[in-house]
């Protein structure tokens, strides 16, 4: 991740005293309040290692996989309720809006991966294999990376998703956490049923 994500803690050293909670996954069989328990336990352990600030994001936009039986939701999208209403995180609003390239399996082709193909950088072959597995024809020996990528995305049926940004949360943990500052204003955290700016999908 880019350490700029952690700049909300002006008094802490990024990656040494502050971290991002990038994934929290629990089985459906976990009892009620399991998310809060897991967070509290993780933060307690992190605090013993000197971590004093945590940033978390919640993506409210669903991801859909196209199948022979129709669309299948592979990620429903969420507002991060456990952060803003269960763990005392400050809600910092939404991250910047951006355009994503969504593949038929519901995954995202990130800008960095696309750049590797366009510039023939290290790792471009893995990205090409990923697109070929989804139905793109192989790149010809003389074919320019930029031209092939445009053709491959059209062949697999990639779509452009205009994403309004993820919800961003931050909190301090450990001893003396109330003395630490958060840079920027905090807002009321979204609740279930909150209307967010609509996202739109179009062809690539």
PDB file of C-alpha atoms in Angstrom:
ATOM      1  CA  UNK A   1       0.000   0.000   0.000  1.00  0.00           C
ATOM      2  CA  UNK A   2       1.007   3.638  -0.396  1.00  0.00           C
ATOM      3  CA  UNK A   3       2.119   5.044   2.967  1.00  0.00           C
ATOM      4  CA  UNK A   4       0.140   8.220   2.176  1.00  0.00           C
ATOM      5  CA  UNK A   5      -2.887   6.234   3.364  1.00  0.00           C
ATOM      6  CA  UNK A   6      -1.483   6.538   6.894  1.00  0.00           C
ATOM      7  CA  UNK A   7      -0.943  10.308   6.837  1.00  0.00           C
ATOM      8  CA  UNK A   8      -4.086  10.733   8.925  1.00  0.00           C
ATOM      9  CA  UNK A   9      -1.817  10.122  11.947  1.00  0.00           C
ATOM     10  CA  UNK A  10       0.590  13.118  11.931  1.00  0.00           C
ATOM     11  CA  UNK A  11       2.317  11.988  15.143  1.00  0.00           C
ATOM     12  CA  UNK A  12       3.010   8.402  14.059  1.00  0.00           C
ATOM     13  CA  UNK A  13       5.641   6.776  11.836  1.00  0.00           C
ATOM     14  CA  UNK A  14       3.901   4.977   8.929  1.00  0.00           C
ATOM     15  CA  UNK A  15       4.343   1.171   8.860  1.00  0.00           C
ATOM     16  CA  UNK A  16       6.112   1.265  12.217  1.00  0.00           C
ATOM     17  CA  UNK A  17       3.483   2.856  14.438  1.00  0.00           C
ATOM     18  CA  UNK A  18       0.505   2.836  12.064  1.00  0.00           C
ATOM     19  CA  UNK A  19      -0.890   0.190   9.713  1.00  0.00           C
ATOM     20  CA  UNK A  20      -3.807  -0.495   7.407  1.00  0.00           C
ATOM     21  CA  UNK A  21      -6.307  -3.221   8.215  1.00  0.00           C
ATOM     22  CA  UNK A  22      -6.595  -4.419   4.632  1.00  0.00           C
ATOM     23  CA  UNK A  23      -8.841  -7.457   5.099  1.00  0.00           C
ATOM     24  CA  UNK A  24     -11.110  -8.797   7.787  1.00  0.00           C
ATOM     25  CA  UNK A  25     -12.819 -12.058   6.869  1.00  0.00           C
ATOM     26  CA  UNK A  26     -14.897 -14.247   9.176  1.00  0.00           C
ATOM     27  CA  UNK A  27     -16.897 -17.354   8.353  1.00  0.00           C
ATOM     28  CA  UNK A  28     -20.670 -17.013   8.288  1.00  0.00           C
ATOM     29  CA  UNK A  29     -20.790 -19.538  11.133  1.00  0.00           C
ATOM     30  CA  UNK A  30     -19.102 -17.094  13.532  1.00  0.00           C
ATOM     31  CA  UNK A  31     -21.513 -15.970  16.240  1.00  0.00           C
ATOM     32  CA  UNK A  32     -22.965 -12.462  16.512  1.00  0.00           C
ATOM     33  CA  UNK A  33     -20.447  -9.752  17.490  1.00  0.00           C
ATOM     34  CA  UNK A  34     -17.618 -11.943  16.230  1.00  0.00           C
ATOM     35  CA  UNK A  35     -16.281  -9.093  14.092  1.00  0.00           C
ATOM     36  CA  UNK A  36     -16.008  -6.792  17.095  1.00  0.00           C
ATOM     37  CA  UNK A  37     -14.280  -9.501  19.129  1.00  0.00           C
ATOM     38  CA  UNK A  38     -11.800 -10.239  16.325  1.00  0.00           C
ATOM     39  CA  UNK A  39     -10.981  -6.552  15.858  1.00  0.00           C
ATOM     40  CA  UNK A  40     -10.491  -5.980  19.572  1.00  0.00           C
ATOM     41  CA  UNK A  41      -8.180  -8.993  19.869  1.00  0.00           C
ATOM     42  CA  UNK A  42      -6.148  -7.985  16.804  1.00  0.00           C
ATOM     43  CA  UNK A  43      -5.776  -4.396  18.036  1.00  0.00           C
ATOM     44  CA  UNK A  44      -4.706  -5.580  21.480  1.00  0.00           C
ATOM     45  CA  UNK A  45      -2.000  -7.758  19.931  1.00  0.00           C
ATOM     46  CA  UNK A  46      -0.900  -4.995  17.550  1.00  0.00           C
ATOM     47  CA  UNK A  47      -0.599  -2.532  20.422  1.00  0.00           C
ATOM     48  CA  UNK A  48       1.899  -4.817  22.162  1.00  0.00           C
ATOM     49  CA  UNK A  49       4.101  -4.438  19.040  1.00  0.00           C
ATOM     50  CA  UNK A  50       4.045  -0.648  19.204  1.00  0.00           C
ATOM     51  CA  UNK A  51       1.216  -0.007  16.742  1.00  0.00           C
ATOM     52  CA  UNK A  52      -0.810   3.062  17.719  1.00  0.00           C
ATOM     53  CA  UNK A  53      -2.931   3.853  14.658  1.00  0.00           C
ATOM     54  CA  UNK A  54      -5.136   1.774  12.344  1.00  0.00           C
ATOM     55  CA  UNK A  55      -6.738   2.741   9.026  1.00  0.00           C
ATOM     56  CA  UNK A  56      -9.484   0.640   7.419  1.00  0.00           C
ATOM     57  CA  UNK A  57     -11.500   0.959   4.232  1.00  0.00           C
ATOM     58  CA  UNK A  58     -14.903  -0.389   3.229  1.00  0.00           C
ATOM     59  CA  UNK A  59     -15.897  -0.789  -0.417  1.00  0.00           C
ATOM     60  CA  UNK A  60     -19.638  -0.144  -0.876  1.00  0.00           C
ATOM     61  CA  UNK A  61     -19.669  -1.174  -4.544  1.00  0.00           C
ATOM     62  CA  UNK A  62     -20.700  -4.722  -5.416  1.00  0.00           C
ATOM     63  CA  UNK A  63     -18.610  -6.908  -7.749  1.00  0.00           C
ATOM     64  CA  UNK A  64     -20.425  -9.174 -10.181  1.00  0.00           C
ATOM     65  CA  UNK A  65     -19.146 -12.251 -12.018  1.00  0.00           C
ATOM     66  CA  UNK A  66     -20.775 -13.058 -15.346  1.00  0.00           C
ATOM     67  CA  UNK A  67     -21.675 -16.764 -15.582  1.00  0.00           C
ATOM     68  CA  UNK A  68     -23.629 -18.964 -17.988  1.00  0.00           C
ATOM     69  CA  UNK A  69     -26.510 -18.826 -15.518  1.00  0.00           C
ATOM     70  CA  UNK A  70     -26.446 -15.060 -15.270  1.00  0.00           C
ATOM     71  CA  UNK A  71     -24.727 -12.554 -12.959  1.00  0.00           C
ATOM     72  CA  UNK A  72     -23.293 -13.830  -9.669  1.00  0.00           C
ATOM     73  CA  UNK A  73     -22.426 -11.416  -6.863  1.00  0.00           C
ATOM     74  CA  UNK A  74     -18.919 -12.250  -5.643  1.00  0.00           C
ATOM     75  CA  UNK A  75     -18.737  -9.266  -3.293  1.00  0.00           C
ATOM     76  CA  UNK A  76     -21.912  -7.543  -2.144  1.00  0.00           C
ATOM     77  CA  UNK A  77     -20.227  -4.324  -1.019  1.00  0.00           C
ATOM     78  CA  UNK A  78     -20.356  -2.977   2.541  1.00  0.00           C
ATOM     79  CA  UNK A  79     -20.191   0.283   4.492  1.00  0.00           C
ATOM     80  CA  UNK A  80     -17.812  -0.826   7.259  1.00  0.00           C
ATOM     81  CA  UNK A  81     -20.475  -0.839   9.967  1.00  0.00           C
ATOM     82  CA  UNK A  82     -18.200  -2.766  12.351  1.00  0.00           C
ATOM     83  CA  UNK A  83     -15.619   0.043  12.177  1.00  0.00           C
ATOM     84  CA  UNK A  84     -17.813   3.098  12.549  1.00  0.00           C
ATOM     85  CA  UNK A  85     -20.380   1.667  14.958  1.00  0.00           C
ATOM     86  CA  UNK A  86     -18.654  -1.253  16.647  1.00  0.00           C
ATOM     87  CA  UNK A  87     -15.013  -0.330  17.107  1.00  0.00           C
ATOM     88  CA  UNK A  88     -14.984   3.424  17.599  1.00  0.00           C
ATOM     89  CA  UNK A  89     -13.262   4.371  14.355  1.00  0.00           C
ATOM     90  CA  UNK A  90     -13.560   7.944  13.142  1.00  0.00           C
ATOM     91  CA  UNK A  91     -15.234   8.152   9.746  1.00  0.00           C
ATOM     92  CA  UNK A  92     -13.163  10.279   7.356  1.00  0.00           C
ATOM     93  CA  UNK A  93     -15.452  10.236   4.324  1.00  0.00           C
ATOM     94  CA  UNK A  94     -14.842   8.550   0.984  1.00  0.00           C
ATOM     95  CA  UNK A  95     -11.582   8.176  -0.887  1.00  0.00           C
ATOM     96  CA  UNK A  96     -11.198   9.759  -4.301  1.00  0.00           C
ATOM     97  CA  UNK A  97     -13.457   8.585  -7.088  1.00  0.00           C
ATOM     98  CA  UNK A  98     -11.752   6.515  -9.747  1.00  0.00           C
ATOM     99  CA  UNK A  99     -12.313   4.402 -12.825  1.00  0.00           C
ATOM    100  CA  UNK A 100     -11.835   0.649 -12.473  1.00  0.00           C
ATOM    101  CA  UNK A 101     -11.600  -2.003 -15.169  1.00  0.00           C
ATOM    102  CA  UNK A 102     -13.743  -4.944 -14.046  1.00  0.00           C
ATOM    103  CA  UNK A 103     -13.165  -8.353 -15.645  1.00  0.00           C
ATOM    104  CA  UNK A 104     -15.896 -10.980 -16.238  1.00  0.00           C
ATOM    105  CA  UNK A 105     -14.849 -12.952 -13.141  1.00  0.00           C
ATOM    106  CA  UNK A 106     -15.587  -9.920 -10.965  1.00  0.00           C
ATOM    107  CA  UNK A 107     -11.924  -9.077 -10.321  1.00  0.00           C
ATOM    108  CA  UNK A 108     -10.338  -5.719 -11.094  1.00  0.00           C
ATOM    109  CA  UNK A 109      -7.482  -5.150 -13.538  1.00  0.00           C
ATOM    110  CA  UNK A 110      -5.521  -2.552 -11.616  1.00  0.00           C
ATOM    111  CA  UNK A 111      -3.747   0.311 -13.349  1.00  0.00           C
ATOM    112  CA  UNK A 112      -0.331  -1.034 -12.347  1.00  0.00           C
ATOM    113  CA  UNK A 113      -1.046  -4.413 -13.948  1.00  0.00           C
ATOM    114  CA  UNK A 114      -2.261  -2.751 -17.159  1.00  0.00           C
ATOM    115  CA  UNK A 115       0.867  -0.565 -17.259  1.00  0.00           C
ATOM    116  CA  UNK A 116       3.088  -3.678 -17.141  1.00  0.00           C
ATOM    117  CA  UNK A 117       1.476  -4.938 -20.338  1.00  0.00           C
ATOM    118  CA  UNK A 118       1.565  -1.584 -22.125  1.00  0.00           C
ATOM    119  CA  UNK A 119       5.254  -1.078 -21.315  1.00  0.00           C
ATOM    120  CA  UNK A 120       6.380  -4.739 -21.456  1.00  0.00           C
ATOM    121  CA  UNK A 121       7.585  -4.479 -17.887  1.00  0.00           C
ATOM    122  CA  UNK A 122       8.456  -7.369 -15.597  1.00  0.00           C
ATOM    123  CA  UNK A 123       5.278  -9.239 -14.744  1.00  0.00           C
ATOM    124  CA  UNK A 124       3.418  -8.479 -17.987  1.00  0.00           C
ATOM    125  CA  UNK A 125       3.329 -12.170 -18.955  1.00  0.00           C
ATOM    126  CA  UNK A 126       1.335 -13.073 -15.835  1.00  0.00           C
ATOM    127  CA  UNK A 127      -1.216 -10.364 -16.595  1.00  0.00           C
ATOM    128  CA  UNK A 128      -1.498 -11.604 -20.176  1.00  0.00           C
ATOM    129  CA  UNK A 129      -2.055 -15.189 -19.009  1.00  0.00           C
ATOM    130  CA  UNK A 130      -4.815 -13.965 -16.722  1.00  0.00           C
ATOM    131  CA  UNK A 131      -6.636 -12.290 -19.618  1.00  0.00           C
ATOM    132  CA  UNK A 132      -6.088 -15.245 -21.961  1.00  0.00           C
ATOM    133  CA  UNK A 133      -7.649 -17.539 -19.332  1.00  0.00           C
ATOM    134  CA  UNK A 134     -10.731 -15.305 -19.486  1.00  0.00           C
ATOM    135  CA  UNK A 135     -11.009 -15.659 -23.270  1.00  0.00           C
ATOM    136  CA  UNK A 136      -8.560 -13.218 -24.881  1.00  0.00           C
ATOM    137  CA  UNK A 137      -6.515 -14.452 -27.827  1.00  0.00           C
ATOM    138  CA  UNK A 138      -2.762 -14.644 -27.307  1.00  0.00           C
ATOM    139  CA  UNK A 139      -0.567 -11.697 -28.130  1.00  0.00           C
ATOM    140  CA  UNK A 140       1.238 -11.923 -31.446  1.00  0.00           C
ATOM    141  CA  UNK A 141       5.028 -11.659 -31.399  1.00  0.00           C
ATOM    142  CA  UNK A 142       5.071  -8.282 -33.169  1.00  0.00           C
ATOM    143  CA  UNK A 143       2.029  -6.877 -31.405  1.00  0.00           C
ATOM    144  CA  UNK A 144       2.401  -3.745 -29.289  1.00  0.00           C
ATOM    145  CA  UNK A 145       1.388  -4.174 -25.648  1.00  0.00           C
ATOM    146  CA  UNK A 146      -0.982  -1.217 -25.684  1.00  0.00           C
ATOM    147  CA  UNK A 147      -2.803  -2.467 -28.775  1.00  0.00           C
ATOM    148  CA  UNK A 148      -3.023  -6.024 -27.459  1.00  0.00           C
ATOM    149  CA  UNK A 149      -4.398  -4.917 -24.085  1.00  0.00           C
ATOM    150  CA  UNK A 150      -7.164  -2.877 -25.719  1.00  0.00           C
ATOM    151  CA  UNK A 151      -8.087  -5.842 -27.915  1.00  0.00           C
ATOM    152  CA  UNK A 152      -7.911  -8.330 -25.047  1.00  0.00           C
ATOM    153  CA  UNK A 153     -10.185  -6.273 -22.800  1.00  0.00           C
ATOM    154  CA  UNK A 154     -12.739  -6.033 -25.594  1.00  0.00           C
ATOM    155  CA  UNK A 155     -12.540  -9.774 -26.251  1.00  0.00           C
ATOM    156  CA  UNK A 156     -13.152 -10.746 -22.625  1.00  0.00           C
ATOM    157  CA  UNK A 157     -15.940  -8.212 -22.201  1.00  0.00           C
ATOM    158  CA  UNK A 158     -14.294  -6.031 -19.554  1.00  0.00           C
ATOM    159  CA  UNK A 159     -16.356  -3.145 -18.220  1.00  0.00           C
ATOM    160  CA  UNK A 160     -15.418   0.284 -16.911  1.00  0.00           C
ATOM    161  CA  UNK A 161     -16.730   0.903 -13.408  1.00  0.00           C
ATOM    162  CA  UNK A 162     -16.947   4.512 -12.265  1.00  0.00           C
ATOM    163  CA  UNK A 163     -16.330   3.996  -8.550  1.00  0.00           C
ATOM    164  CA  UNK A 164     -17.299   6.777  -6.147  1.00  0.00           C
ATOM    165  CA  UNK A 165     -14.620   5.869  -3.599  1.00  0.00           C
ATOM    166  CA  UNK A 166     -14.330   3.640  -0.541  1.00  0.00           C
ATOM    167  CA  UNK A 167     -15.396   4.600   2.965  1.00  0.00           C
ATOM    168  CA  UNK A 168     -12.329   5.460   5.069  1.00  0.00           C
ATOM    169  CA  UNK A 169     -11.998   4.932   8.806  1.00  0.00           C
ATOM    170  CA  UNK A 170      -9.202   5.517  11.327  1.00  0.00           C
ATOM    171  CA  UNK A 171      -8.644   5.016  15.054  1.00  0.00           C
ATOM    172  CA  UNK A 172      -5.867   5.021  17.608  1.00  0.00           C
ATOM    173  CA  UNK A 173      -5.107   2.034  19.829  1.00  0.00           C
ATOM    174  CA  UNK A 174      -2.968   1.114  22.799  1.00  0.00           C
ATOM    175  CA  UNK A 175      -1.780   3.165  25.787  1.00  0.00           C
ATOM    176  CA  UNK A 176      -2.357   6.937  25.709  1.00  0.00           C
ATOM    177  CA  UNK A 177      -4.397   6.633  22.512  1.00  0.00           C
ATOM    178  CA  UNK A 178      -6.540   9.631  23.461  1.00  0.00           C
ATOM    179  CA  UNK A 179      -3.465  11.882  23.244  1.00  0.00           C
ATOM    180  CA  UNK A 180      -2.877  11.092  19.567  1.00  0.00           C
ATOM    181  CA  UNK A 181      -4.250  13.335  16.838  1.00  0.00           C
ATOM    182  CA  UNK A 182      -6.170  12.549  13.672  1.00  0.00           C
ATOM    183  CA  UNK A 183      -5.506  14.876  10.766  1.00  0.00           C
ATOM    184  CA  UNK A 184      -8.669  16.198   9.161  1.00  0.00           C
ATOM    185  CA  UNK A 185     -12.358  16.312  10.077  1.00  0.00           C
ATOM    186  CA  UNK A 186     -14.486  13.333  11.061  1.00  0.00           C
ATOM    187  CA  UNK A 187     -18.056  12.846   9.865  1.00  0.00           C
ATOM    188  CA  UNK A 188     -21.063  10.787  10.984  1.00  0.00           C
ATOM    189  CA  UNK A 189     -20.441   7.187   9.911  1.00  0.00           C
ATOM    190  CA  UNK A 190     -22.820   5.767   7.300  1.00  0.00           C
ATOM    191  CA  UNK A 191     -25.487   3.328   8.413  1.00  0.00           C
ATOM    192  CA  UNK A 192     -27.201   0.467   6.645  1.00  0.00           C
ATOM    193  CA  UNK A 193     -29.628   1.860   4.134  1.00  0.00           C
ATOM    194  CA  UNK A 194     -27.619   5.074   3.656  1.00  0.00           C
ATOM    195  CA  UNK A 195     -27.798   6.289   0.084  1.00  0.00           C
ATOM    196  CA  UNK A 196     -24.382   6.717  -1.524  1.00  0.00           C
ATOM    197  CA  UNK A 197     -23.501   8.323  -4.797  1.00  0.00           C
ATOM    198  CA  UNK A 198     -24.436   5.964  -7.599  1.00  0.00           C
ATOM    199  CA  UNK A 199     -21.760   4.092  -9.482  1.00  0.00           C
ATOM    200  CA  UNK A 200     -22.033   3.388 -13.193  1.00  0.00           C
ATOM    201  CA  UNK A 201     -20.741   0.592 -15.392  1.00  0.00           C
ATOM    202  CA  UNK A 202     -20.076   0.811 -19.095  1.00  0.00           C
ATOM    203  CA  UNK A 203     -18.114  -1.053 -21.723  1.00  0.00           C
ATOM    204  CA  UNK A 204     -14.338  -0.675 -21.675  1.00  0.00           C
TER     205      UNK A 204
END
